[in-house]
PDB file of C-alpha atoms in Angstrom:
ATOM      1  CA  UNK A  20    -107.783 217.020 120.026  1.00  0.00           C
ATOM      2  CA  UNK A  21    -106.157 214.333 117.699  1.00  0.00           C
ATOM      3  CA  UNK A  22    -105.661 210.289 118.187  1.00  0.00           C
ATOM      4  CA  UNK A  23    -102.093 211.137 118.045  1.00  0.00           C
ATOM      5  CA  UNK A  24    -102.674 213.014 121.385  1.00  0.00           C
ATOM      6  CA  UNK A  25    -104.125 209.754 122.977  1.00  0.00           C
ATOM      7  CA  UNK A  26    -101.390 207.443 121.954  1.00  0.00           C
ATOM      8  CA  UNK A  27     -99.114 209.891 123.109  1.00  0.00           C
ATOM      9  CA  UNK A  28    -100.830 209.993 126.734  1.00  0.00           C
ATOM     10  CA  UNK A  29    -101.416 206.496 127.112  1.00  0.00           C
ATOM     11  CA  UNK A  30     -97.051 206.097 126.225  1.00  0.00           C
ATOM     12  CA  UNK A  31     -96.002 208.206 129.332  1.00  0.00           C
ATOM     13  CA  UNK A  32     -98.888 206.586 130.974  1.00  0.00           C
ATOM     14  CA  UNK A  33     -97.581 203.222 130.625  1.00  0.00           C
ATOM     15  CA  UNK A  34     -93.860 204.632 130.988  1.00  0.00           C
ATOM     16  CA  UNK A  35     -94.336 207.428 133.845  1.00  0.00           C
ATOM     17  CA  UNK A  36     -91.652 208.929 132.160  1.00  0.00           C
ATOM     18  CA  UNK A  37     -91.289 211.564 129.404  1.00  0.00           C
ATOM     19  CA  UNK A  38     -87.554 210.205 128.208  1.00  0.00           C
ATOM     20  CA  UNK A  39     -88.715 207.065 127.847  1.00  0.00           C
ATOM     21  CA  UNK A  40     -92.401 207.231 126.283  1.00  0.00           C
ATOM     22  CA  UNK A  41     -90.496 209.508 123.949  1.00  0.00           C
ATOM     23  CA  UNK A  42     -87.977 206.419 122.890  1.00  0.00           C
ATOM     24  CA  UNK A  43     -91.020 204.013 122.235  1.00  0.00           C
ATOM     25  CA  UNK A  44     -92.627 206.415 120.267  1.00  0.00           C
ATOM     26  CA  UNK A  45     -90.099 207.685 117.994  1.00  0.00           C
ATOM     27  CA  UNK A  46     -89.903 211.030 119.123  1.00  0.00           C
ATOM     28  CA  UNK A  47     -87.871 213.694 120.654  1.00  0.00           C
ATOM     29  CA  UNK A  48     -88.961 214.231 125.295  1.00  0.00           C
ATOM     30  CA  UNK A  49     -89.675 218.717 124.479  1.00  0.00           C
ATOM     31  CA  UNK A  50     -92.003 217.831 121.731  1.00  0.00           C
ATOM     32  CA  UNK A  51     -93.713 215.259 123.317  1.00  0.00           C
ATOM     33  CA  UNK A  52     -93.959 217.165 126.873  1.00  0.00           C
ATOM     34  CA  UNK A  53     -95.624 220.330 124.681  1.00  0.00           C
ATOM     35  CA  UNK A  54     -97.872 217.438 123.632  1.00  0.00           C
ATOM     36  CA  UNK A  55     -98.661 216.051 126.235  1.00  0.00           C
ATOM     37  CA  UNK A  56     -99.706 220.334 127.867  1.00  0.00           C
ATOM     38  CA  UNK A  57    -101.699 221.128 125.452  1.00  0.00           C
ATOM     39  CA  UNK A  58    -103.886 217.529 125.782  1.00  0.00           C
ATOM     40  CA  UNK A  59    -104.289 218.970 129.383  1.00  0.00           C
ATOM     41  CA  UNK A  60    -104.870 222.202 128.293  1.00  0.00           C
ATOM     42  CA  UNK A  61    -107.894 221.471 126.097  1.00  0.00           C
ATOM     43  CA  UNK A  62    -109.105 219.308 129.014  1.00  0.00           C
ATOM     44  CA  UNK A  63    -108.834 222.239 131.540  1.00  0.00           C
ATOM     45  CA  UNK A  64    -107.178 219.586 134.343  1.00  0.00           C
ATOM     46  CA  UNK A  65    -103.455 218.126 134.989  1.00  0.00           C
ATOM     47  CA  UNK A  66    -103.375 214.754 133.935  1.00  0.00           C
ATOM     48  CA  UNK A  67    -100.086 213.558 135.310  1.00  0.00           C
ATOM     49  CA  UNK A  68     -98.612 214.695 138.584  1.00  0.00           C
ATOM     50  CA  UNK A  69     -94.684 215.905 137.928  1.00  0.00           C
ATOM     51  CA  UNK A  70     -91.950 216.186 140.480  1.00  0.00           C
ATOM     52  CA  UNK A  71     -88.519 215.435 140.162  1.00  0.00           C
ATOM     53  CA  UNK A  72     -88.440 212.629 141.129  1.00  0.00           C
ATOM     54  CA  UNK A  73     -91.396 211.183 139.484  1.00  0.00           C
ATOM     55  CA  UNK A  74     -94.101 211.468 137.379  1.00  0.00           C
ATOM     56  CA  UNK A  75     -97.994 209.290 138.002  1.00  0.00           C
ATOM     57  CA  UNK A  76    -101.507 210.054 136.939  1.00  0.00           C
ATOM     58  CA  UNK A  77    -103.979 212.230 138.579  1.00  0.00           C
ATOM     59  CA  UNK A  78    -107.160 210.699 139.512  1.00  0.00           C
ATOM     60  CA  UNK A  79    -109.120 212.360 136.144  1.00  0.00           C
ATOM     61  CA  UNK A  80    -105.113 210.911 134.666  1.00  0.00           C
ATOM     62  CA  UNK A  81    -106.647 207.538 135.410  1.00  0.00           C
ATOM     63  CA  UNK A  82    -109.977 207.827 134.652  1.00  0.00           C
ATOM     64  CA  UNK A  83    -109.088 209.164 131.073  1.00  0.00           C
ATOM     65  CA  UNK A  84    -106.262 206.501 130.387  1.00  0.00           C
ATOM     66  CA  UNK A  85    -109.439 203.722 130.711  1.00  0.00           C
ATOM     67  CA  UNK A  86    -111.108 206.105 127.857  1.00  0.00           C
ATOM     68  CA  UNK A  87    -108.426 206.799 126.035  1.00  0.00           C
ATOM     69  CA  UNK A  88    -107.444 202.984 125.582  1.00  0.00           C
ATOM     70  CA  UNK A  89    -111.035 202.152 124.518  1.00  0.00           C
ATOM     71  CA  UNK A  90    -110.909 204.831 121.816  1.00  0.00           C
ATOM     72  CA  UNK A  91    -107.454 203.650 120.422  1.00  0.00           C
ATOM     73  CA  UNK A  92    -108.776 200.329 120.641  1.00  0.00           C
ATOM     74  CA  UNK A  93    -111.901 200.720 118.760  1.00  0.00           C
ATOM     75  CA  UNK A  94    -109.881 203.049 116.155  1.00  0.00           C
ATOM     76  CA  UNK A  95    -106.980 200.297 115.864  1.00  0.00           C
ATOM     77  CA  UNK A  96    -110.656 198.055 115.068  1.00  0.00           C
ATOM     78  CA  UNK A  97    -110.906 200.403 112.807  1.00  0.00           C
ATOM     79  CA  UNK A  98    -108.653 200.669 111.259  1.00  0.00           C
ATOM     80  CA  UNK A  99    -107.690 197.087 110.449  1.00  0.00           C
ATOM     81  CA  UNK A 100    -111.805 195.899 109.192  1.00  0.00           C
ATOM     82  CA  UNK A 101    -111.417 198.678 106.973  1.00  0.00           C
ATOM     83  CA  UNK A 102    -107.848 196.958 105.396  1.00  0.00           C
ATOM     84  CA  UNK A 103    -109.386 193.394 105.717  1.00  0.00           C
ATOM     85  CA  UNK A 104    -112.672 195.107 104.115  1.00  0.00           C
ATOM     86  CA  UNK A 105    -110.348 196.925 101.117  1.00  0.00           C
ATOM     87  CA  UNK A 106    -108.553 193.113 101.173  1.00  0.00           C
ATOM     88  CA  UNK A 107    -111.912 191.556 100.225  1.00  0.00           C
ATOM     89  CA  UNK A 108    -111.348 189.176 103.704  1.00  0.00           C
ATOM     90  CA  UNK A 109    -113.819 191.529 105.828  1.00  0.00           C
ATOM     91  CA  UNK A 110    -117.741 193.403 105.750  1.00  0.00           C
ATOM     92  CA  UNK A 111    -120.837 191.984 104.324  1.00  0.00           C
ATOM     93  CA  UNK A 112    -121.379 190.363 101.688  1.00  0.00           C
ATOM     94  CA  UNK A 113    -125.280 190.074 100.251  1.00  0.00           C
ATOM     95  CA  UNK A 114    -126.385 187.010  97.770  1.00  0.00           C
ATOM     96  CA  UNK A 115    -129.731 187.727  95.971  1.00  0.00           C
ATOM     97  CA  UNK A 116    -130.631 184.150  94.519  1.00  0.00           C
ATOM     98  CA  UNK A 117    -133.762 181.918  93.908  1.00  0.00           C
ATOM     99  CA  UNK A 118    -134.448 178.954  95.883  1.00  0.00           C
ATOM    100  CA  UNK A 119    -133.491 176.409  92.868  1.00  0.00           C
ATOM    101  CA  UNK A 120    -129.757 177.697  92.156  1.00  0.00           C
ATOM    102  CA  UNK A 121    -129.089 176.187  95.172  1.00  0.00           C
ATOM    103  CA  UNK A 122    -129.396 172.819  94.123  1.00  0.00           C
ATOM    104  CA  UNK A 123    -126.722 173.807  91.262  1.00  0.00           C
ATOM    105  CA  UNK A 124    -122.787 174.807  92.726  1.00  0.00           C
ATOM    106  CA  UNK A 125    -124.090 177.614  94.644  1.00  0.00           C
ATOM    107  CA  UNK A 126    -125.022 175.599  97.836  1.00  0.00           C
ATOM    108  CA  UNK A 127    -121.488 174.533  97.574  1.00  0.00           C
ATOM    109  CA  UNK A 128    -119.917 177.354  97.452  1.00  0.00           C
ATOM    110  CA  UNK A 129    -122.385 179.432  99.438  1.00  0.00           C
ATOM    111  CA  UNK A 130    -120.889 176.531 102.524  1.00  0.00           C
ATOM    112  CA  UNK A 131    -116.903 177.460 101.519  1.00  0.00           C
ATOM    113  CA  UNK A 132    -116.742 180.412 100.747  1.00  0.00           C
ATOM    114  CA  UNK A 133    -117.767 180.624 104.716  1.00  0.00           C
ATOM    115  CA  UNK A 134    -115.187 178.580 105.542  1.00  0.00           C
ATOM    116  CA  UNK A 135    -113.251 180.792 103.967  1.00  0.00           C
ATOM    117  CA  UNK A 136    -113.715 183.974 104.901  1.00  0.00           C
ATOM    118  CA  UNK A 137    -114.782 183.884 108.341  1.00  0.00           C
ATOM    119  CA  UNK A 138    -115.044 187.086 108.985  1.00  0.00           C
ATOM    120  CA  UNK A 139    -117.112 187.782 106.236  1.00  0.00           C
ATOM    121  CA  UNK A 140    -121.324 188.058 107.095  1.00  0.00           C
ATOM    122  CA  UNK A 141    -122.694 186.015 104.641  1.00  0.00           C
ATOM    123  CA  UNK A 142    -126.470 186.977 103.900  1.00  0.00           C
ATOM    124  CA  UNK A 143    -128.532 185.176 101.853  1.00  0.00           C
ATOM    125  CA  UNK A 144    -131.792 186.614 100.460  1.00  0.00           C
ATOM    126  CA  UNK A 145    -134.113 185.216  98.677  1.00  0.00           C
ATOM    127  CA  UNK A 146    -136.210 186.715  96.129  1.00  0.00           C
ATOM    128  CA  UNK A 147    -138.517 186.791  92.341  1.00  0.00           C
ATOM    129  CA  UNK A 148    -135.917 188.272  89.351  1.00  0.00           C
ATOM    130  CA  UNK A 149    -137.518 191.011  89.016  1.00  0.00           C
ATOM    131  CA  UNK A 150    -137.031 191.513  93.142  1.00  0.00           C
ATOM    132  CA  UNK A 151    -133.200 190.750  92.590  1.00  0.00           C
ATOM    133  CA  UNK A 152    -132.567 193.258  89.578  1.00  0.00           C
ATOM    134  CA  UNK A 153    -134.924 196.267  91.871  1.00  0.00           C
ATOM    135  CA  UNK A 154    -132.853 194.787  95.007  1.00  0.00           C
ATOM    136  CA  UNK A 155    -129.213 195.303  92.866  1.00  0.00           C
ATOM    137  CA  UNK A 156    -130.089 198.204  92.050  1.00  0.00           C
ATOM    138  CA  UNK A 157    -130.891 199.822  95.501  1.00  0.00           C
ATOM    139  CA  UNK A 158    -127.867 198.199  97.156  1.00  0.00           C
ATOM    140  CA  UNK A 159    -129.776 195.897  99.192  1.00  0.00           C
ATOM    141  CA  UNK A 160    -127.692 192.840  97.508  1.00  0.00           C
ATOM    142  CA  UNK A 161    -124.267 192.931  95.887  1.00  0.00           C
ATOM    143  CA  UNK A 162    -124.630 189.781  93.380  1.00  0.00           C
ATOM    144  CA  UNK A 163    -127.684 188.002  92.291  1.00  0.00           C
ATOM    145  CA  UNK A 164    -128.387 184.729  90.995  1.00  0.00           C
ATOM    146  CA  UNK A 165    -130.094 184.010  87.838  1.00  0.00           C
ATOM    147  CA  UNK A 166    -131.065 182.088  84.531  1.00  0.00           C
ATOM    148  CA  UNK A 167    -132.001 183.963  81.132  1.00  0.00           C
ATOM    149  CA  UNK A 168    -130.881 187.640  82.759  1.00  0.00           C
ATOM    150  CA  UNK A 169    -132.633 190.574  81.402  1.00  0.00           C
ATOM    151  CA  UNK A 170    -130.881 192.925  79.267  1.00  0.00           C
ATOM    152  CA  UNK A 171    -129.668 196.212  81.612  1.00  0.00           C
ATOM    153  CA  UNK A 172    -127.445 198.628  81.287  1.00  0.00           C
ATOM    154  CA  UNK A 173    -127.335 198.984  84.740  1.00  0.00           C
ATOM    155  CA  UNK A 174    -126.729 195.424  85.706  1.00  0.00           C
ATOM    156  CA  UNK A 175    -123.340 193.728  84.513  1.00  0.00           C
ATOM    157  CA  UNK A 176    -123.505 189.416  84.037  1.00  0.00           C
ATOM    158  CA  UNK A 177    -121.242 186.576  83.645  1.00  0.00           C
ATOM    159  CA  UNK A 178    -121.666 183.329  83.102  1.00  0.00           C
ATOM    160  CA  UNK A 179    -121.641 181.602  86.420  1.00  0.00           C
ATOM    161  CA  UNK A 180    -122.410 177.929  85.509  1.00  0.00           C
ATOM    162  CA  UNK A 181    -123.835 175.984  82.653  1.00  0.00           C
ATOM    163  CA  UNK A 182    -127.212 173.869  82.810  1.00  0.00           C
ATOM    164  CA  UNK A 183    -129.048 171.702  80.620  1.00  0.00           C
ATOM    165  CA  UNK A 184    -132.684 171.295  81.336  1.00  0.00           C
ATOM    166  CA  UNK A 185    -134.408 168.190  81.950  1.00  0.00           C
ATOM    167  CA  UNK A 186    -138.173 166.539  81.385  1.00  0.00           C
ATOM    168  CA  UNK A 187    -140.062 165.386  83.654  1.00  0.00           C
ATOM    169  CA  UNK A 188    -142.270 163.001  82.897  1.00  0.00           C
ATOM    170  CA  UNK A 189    -144.941 160.673  85.755  1.00  0.00           C
ATOM    171  CA  UNK A 190    -143.954 157.033  85.874  1.00  0.00           C
ATOM    172  CA  UNK A 191    -145.225 154.747  82.800  1.00  0.00           C
ATOM    173  CA  UNK A 192    -145.719 158.008  80.117  1.00  0.00           C
ATOM    174  CA  UNK A 193    -145.259 156.876  77.221  1.00  0.00           C
ATOM    175  CA  UNK A 194    -142.218 158.738  76.537  1.00  0.00           C
ATOM    176  CA  UNK A 195    -140.752 157.915  79.640  1.00  0.00           C
ATOM    177  CA  UNK A 196    -138.685 155.029  77.885  1.00  0.00           C
ATOM    178  CA  UNK A 197    -138.615 157.136  74.283  1.00  0.00           C
ATOM    179  CA  UNK A 198    -135.911 159.852  72.962  1.00  0.00           C
ATOM    180  CA  UNK A 199    -137.597 163.003  73.222  1.00  0.00           C
ATOM    181  CA  UNK A 200    -138.001 166.188  71.347  1.00  0.00           C
ATOM    182  CA  UNK A 201    -139.394 169.466  71.968  1.00  0.00           C
ATOM    183  CA  UNK A 202    -141.400 168.523  69.060  1.00  0.00           C
ATOM    184  CA  UNK A 203    -142.731 165.358  70.608  1.00  0.00           C
ATOM    185  CA  UNK A 204    -144.485 167.348  73.976  1.00  0.00           C
ATOM    186  CA  UNK A 205    -146.704 169.482  71.596  1.00  0.00           C
ATOM    187  CA  UNK A 206    -149.466 167.490  73.093  1.00  0.00           C
ATOM    188  CA  UNK A 207    -148.755 167.164  76.974  1.00  0.00           C
ATOM    189  CA  UNK A 208    -150.346 169.375  79.473  1.00  0.00           C
ATOM    190  CA  UNK A 209    -147.548 171.439  81.202  1.00  0.00           C
ATOM    191  CA  UNK A 210    -146.901 172.334  84.579  1.00  0.00           C
ATOM    192  CA  UNK A 211    -144.601 175.458  84.544  1.00  0.00           C
ATOM    193  CA  UNK A 212    -143.552 178.266  86.767  1.00  0.00           C
ATOM    194  CA  UNK A 213    -145.451 181.504  87.558  1.00  0.00           C
ATOM    195  CA  UNK A 214    -144.543 182.995  83.807  1.00  0.00           C
ATOM    196  CA  UNK A 215    -145.024 186.872  85.118  1.00  0.00           C
ATOM    197  CA  UNK A 216    -142.527 185.600  87.907  1.00  0.00           C
ATOM    198  CA  UNK A 217    -139.852 183.748  86.072  1.00  0.00           C
ATOM    199  CA  UNK A 218    -137.490 184.474  83.416  1.00  0.00           C
ATOM    200  CA  UNK A 219    -136.499 180.883  82.766  1.00  0.00           C
ATOM    201  CA  UNK A 220    -140.708 180.038  81.965  1.00  0.00           C
ATOM    202  CA  UNK A 221    -140.726 182.639  79.788  1.00  0.00           C
ATOM    203  CA  UNK A 222    -137.976 181.526  77.391  1.00  0.00           C
ATOM    204  CA  UNK A 223    -139.432 178.100  77.493  1.00  0.00           C
ATOM    205  CA  UNK A 224    -142.174 179.055  76.241  1.00  0.00           C
ATOM    206  CA  UNK A 225    -140.629 181.022  73.670  1.00  0.00           C
ATOM    207  CA  UNK A 226    -138.549 177.919  72.645  1.00  0.00           C
ATOM    208  CA  UNK A 227    -141.262 175.611  72.343  1.00  0.00           C
ATOM    209  CA  UNK A 228    -143.053 178.435  70.569  1.00  0.00           C
ATOM    210  CA  UNK A 229    -140.495 178.090  68.118  1.00  0.00           C
ATOM    211  CA  UNK A 230    -140.842 174.340  67.473  1.00  0.00           C
ATOM    212  CA  UNK A 231    -143.721 175.264  66.955  1.00  0.00           C
ATOM    213  CA  UNK A 232    -146.558 175.229  69.688  1.00  0.00           C
ATOM    214  CA  UNK A 233    -147.586 177.027  72.195  1.00  0.00           C
ATOM    215  CA  UNK A 234    -147.658 175.147  75.350  1.00  0.00           C
ATOM    216  CA  UNK A 235    -150.931 174.249  76.842  1.00  0.00           C
ATOM    217  CA  UNK A 236    -150.309 175.051  80.508  1.00  0.00           C
ATOM    218  CA  UNK A 237    -152.489 173.384  83.263  1.00  0.00           C
ATOM    219  CA  UNK A 238    -150.759 174.510  86.332  1.00  0.00           C
ATOM    220  CA  UNK A 239    -148.243 177.357  87.506  1.00  0.00           C
ATOM    221  CA  UNK A 240    -146.118 177.204  90.503  1.00  0.00           C
ATOM    222  CA  UNK A 241    -143.308 179.774  91.496  1.00  0.00           C
ATOM    223  CA  UNK A 242    -140.838 177.312  92.490  1.00  0.00           C
ATOM    224  CA  UNK A 243    -138.802 175.099  90.400  1.00  0.00           C
ATOM    225  CA  UNK A 244    -138.198 172.166  93.556  1.00  0.00           C
ATOM    226  CA  UNK A 245    -142.686 171.969  92.913  1.00  0.00           C
ATOM    227  CA  UNK A 246    -142.682 170.918  89.448  1.00  0.00           C
ATOM    228  CA  UNK A 247    -141.851 167.369  90.124  1.00  0.00           C
ATOM    229  CA  UNK A 248    -143.936 167.159  92.513  1.00  0.00           C
ATOM    230  CA  UNK A 249    -146.820 168.917  90.967  1.00  0.00           C
ATOM    231  CA  UNK A 250    -146.278 165.864  88.078  1.00  0.00           C
ATOM    232  CA  UNK A 251    -146.099 163.506  90.467  1.00  0.00           C
ATOM    233  CA  UNK A 252    -149.644 164.546  91.220  1.00  0.00           C
ATOM    234  CA  UNK A 253    -150.347 163.639  87.488  1.00  0.00           C
ATOM    235  CA  UNK A 254    -150.683 167.399  86.864  1.00  0.00           C
ATOM    236  CA  UNK A 255    -148.667 167.934  83.533  1.00  0.00           C
ATOM    237  CA  UNK A 256    -145.216 167.552  82.772  1.00  0.00           C
ATOM    238  CA  UNK A 257    -142.654 169.931  82.966  1.00  0.00           C
ATOM    239  CA  UNK A 258    -138.980 171.594  82.248  1.00  0.00           C
ATOM    240  CA  UNK A 259    -136.766 171.412  84.872  1.00  0.00           C
ATOM    241  CA  UNK A 260    -133.098 172.850  84.819  1.00  0.00           C
ATOM    242  CA  UNK A 261    -130.659 169.828  85.727  1.00  0.00           C
ATOM    243  CA  UNK A 262    -129.866 170.198  88.935  1.00  0.00           C
ATOM    244  CA  UNK A 263    -133.169 170.593  89.849  1.00  0.00           C
ATOM    245  CA  UNK A 264    -133.833 167.414  88.421  1.00  0.00           C
ATOM    246  CA  UNK A 265    -131.373 165.734  90.751  1.00  0.00           C
ATOM    247  CA  UNK A 266    -133.994 165.581  93.665  1.00  0.00           C
ATOM    248  CA  UNK A 267    -135.108 162.007  93.189  1.00  0.00           C
ATOM    249  CA  UNK A 268    -138.517 161.323  92.943  1.00  0.00           C
ATOM    250  CA  UNK A 269    -139.925 158.224  92.859  1.00  0.00           C
ATOM    251  CA  UNK A 270    -143.123 157.940  90.750  1.00  0.00           C
ATOM    252  CA  UNK A 271    -141.146 160.126  87.908  1.00  0.00           C
ATOM    253  CA  UNK A 272    -138.565 159.747  85.081  1.00  0.00           C
ATOM    254  CA  UNK A 273    -136.594 162.625  84.585  1.00  0.00           C
ATOM    255  CA  UNK A 274    -135.136 162.293  80.443  1.00  0.00           C
ATOM    256  CA  UNK A 275    -133.129 164.561  78.467  1.00  0.00           C
ATOM    257  CA  UNK A 276    -134.259 166.592  75.448  1.00  0.00           C
ATOM    258  CA  UNK A 277    -133.011 165.994  72.007  1.00  0.00           C
ATOM    259  CA  UNK A 278    -132.199 168.350  69.274  1.00  0.00           C
ATOM    260  CA  UNK A 279    -132.053 172.545  69.875  1.00  0.00           C
ATOM    261  CA  UNK A 280    -130.352 172.337  72.953  1.00  0.00           C
ATOM    262  CA  UNK A 281    -132.376 174.767  75.933  1.00  0.00           C
ATOM    263  CA  UNK A 282    -129.864 176.416  78.274  1.00  0.00           C
ATOM    264  CA  UNK A 283    -130.881 176.782  82.277  1.00  0.00           C
ATOM    265  CA  UNK A 284    -127.505 178.873  82.198  1.00  0.00           C
ATOM    266  CA  UNK A 285    -127.289 180.566  85.036  1.00  0.00           C
ATOM    267  CA  UNK A 286    -125.360 184.083  85.550  1.00  0.00           C
ATOM    268  CA  UNK A 287    -123.904 185.910  88.049  1.00  0.00           C
ATOM    269  CA  UNK A 288    -125.313 189.519  88.412  1.00  0.00           C
ATOM    270  CA  UNK A 289    -124.091 193.269  89.821  1.00  0.00           C
ATOM    271  CA  UNK A 290    -123.779 197.045  89.757  1.00  0.00           C
ATOM    272  CA  UNK A 291    -119.846 196.144  88.189  1.00  0.00           C
ATOM    273  CA  UNK A 292    -119.080 198.129  91.865  1.00  0.00           C
ATOM    274  CA  UNK A 293    -115.848 197.948  93.759  1.00  0.00           C
ATOM    275  CA  UNK A 294    -116.929 195.156  96.051  1.00  0.00           C
ATOM    276  CA  UNK A 295    -113.870 192.735  96.104  1.00  0.00           C
ATOM    277  CA  UNK A 296    -115.962 190.018  98.063  1.00  0.00           C
ATOM    278  CA  UNK A 297    -118.265 189.671  95.430  1.00  0.00           C
ATOM    279  CA  UNK A 298    -115.962 189.660  92.612  1.00  0.00           C
ATOM    280  CA  UNK A 299    -113.890 186.346  94.902  1.00  0.00           C
ATOM    281  CA  UNK A 300    -117.899 184.877  95.606  1.00  0.00           C
ATOM    282  CA  UNK A 301    -118.481 184.762  91.955  1.00  0.00           C
ATOM    283  CA  UNK A 302    -115.128 183.263  91.221  1.00  0.00           C
ATOM    284  CA  UNK A 303    -115.320 180.951  93.980  1.00  0.00           C
ATOM    285  CA  UNK A 304    -118.845 180.017  92.571  1.00  0.00           C
ATOM    286  CA  UNK A 305    -117.305 179.444  88.772  1.00  0.00           C
ATOM    287  CA  UNK A 306    -114.442 177.595  89.977  1.00  0.00           C
ATOM    288  CA  UNK A 307    -116.548 174.906  92.320  1.00  0.00           C
ATOM    289  CA  UNK A 308    -119.343 174.357  89.174  1.00  0.00           C
ATOM    290  CA  UNK A 309    -116.191 173.192  86.670  1.00  0.00           C
ATOM    291  CA  UNK A 310    -115.756 170.367  89.035  1.00  0.00           C
ATOM    292  CA  UNK A 311    -119.940 169.823  89.554  1.00  0.00           C
ATOM    293  CA  UNK A 312    -120.393 169.387  85.484  1.00  0.00           C
TER     294      UNK A 312
END
């Protein structure tokens, strides 16, 4: 039994006339009659009562029609959904990220993407950088957003948006009203993202090292948005991505770092698989980042 048998049966049941059903299907009447006979033979019972004057459904035919119509509807839904997924207008998109990148264009992109593609199930997974890479490789996520992406032959990386950094100082700090360079921070106590979890923290450590010193890290946290609160509590100073600094705090001052620029650029990572939704989401993020930066 094939889908066409169900389509032919449904057409005859609708018209209760083989000639009219054949016309609606665009087939000749004799082959249509043969297809219905073949279907009845396979099922093992008549589906139609045929006389010289009329065609009517048997009780078995009436019940079979309900099931056949449901199958045809599901088949059509499957076809339409497959086409939509192939065209990138439906499906599931799994996005991996750390919470700090939501303060940039990504948060707006998530909102806009949901409006643009209502038939897409957009799923957000907050996870550490190492877990993001593992999730991409395993297929758990389709795209991830990271600062300082790792060099990995299995991962494709492209710039999502450019972002600089700010130093977070307690109000009243001697550097709060001065031009700040990385070298000026040599004798400060730092609060850092946890080095074992953050490629960005390792990048900052390397920048300090190239400026001639190893930063004295007194406290570590797992989330960029917590650094400002730790600075406000008097536990040290911090260097944070520019967009995170837009979360105002009354007890700190944000200052740019002069001299050698420190990058907090965010990259979109994927495995390069043929996923139109991932490509469209990355493009939207890049478009919105051009409007916000």
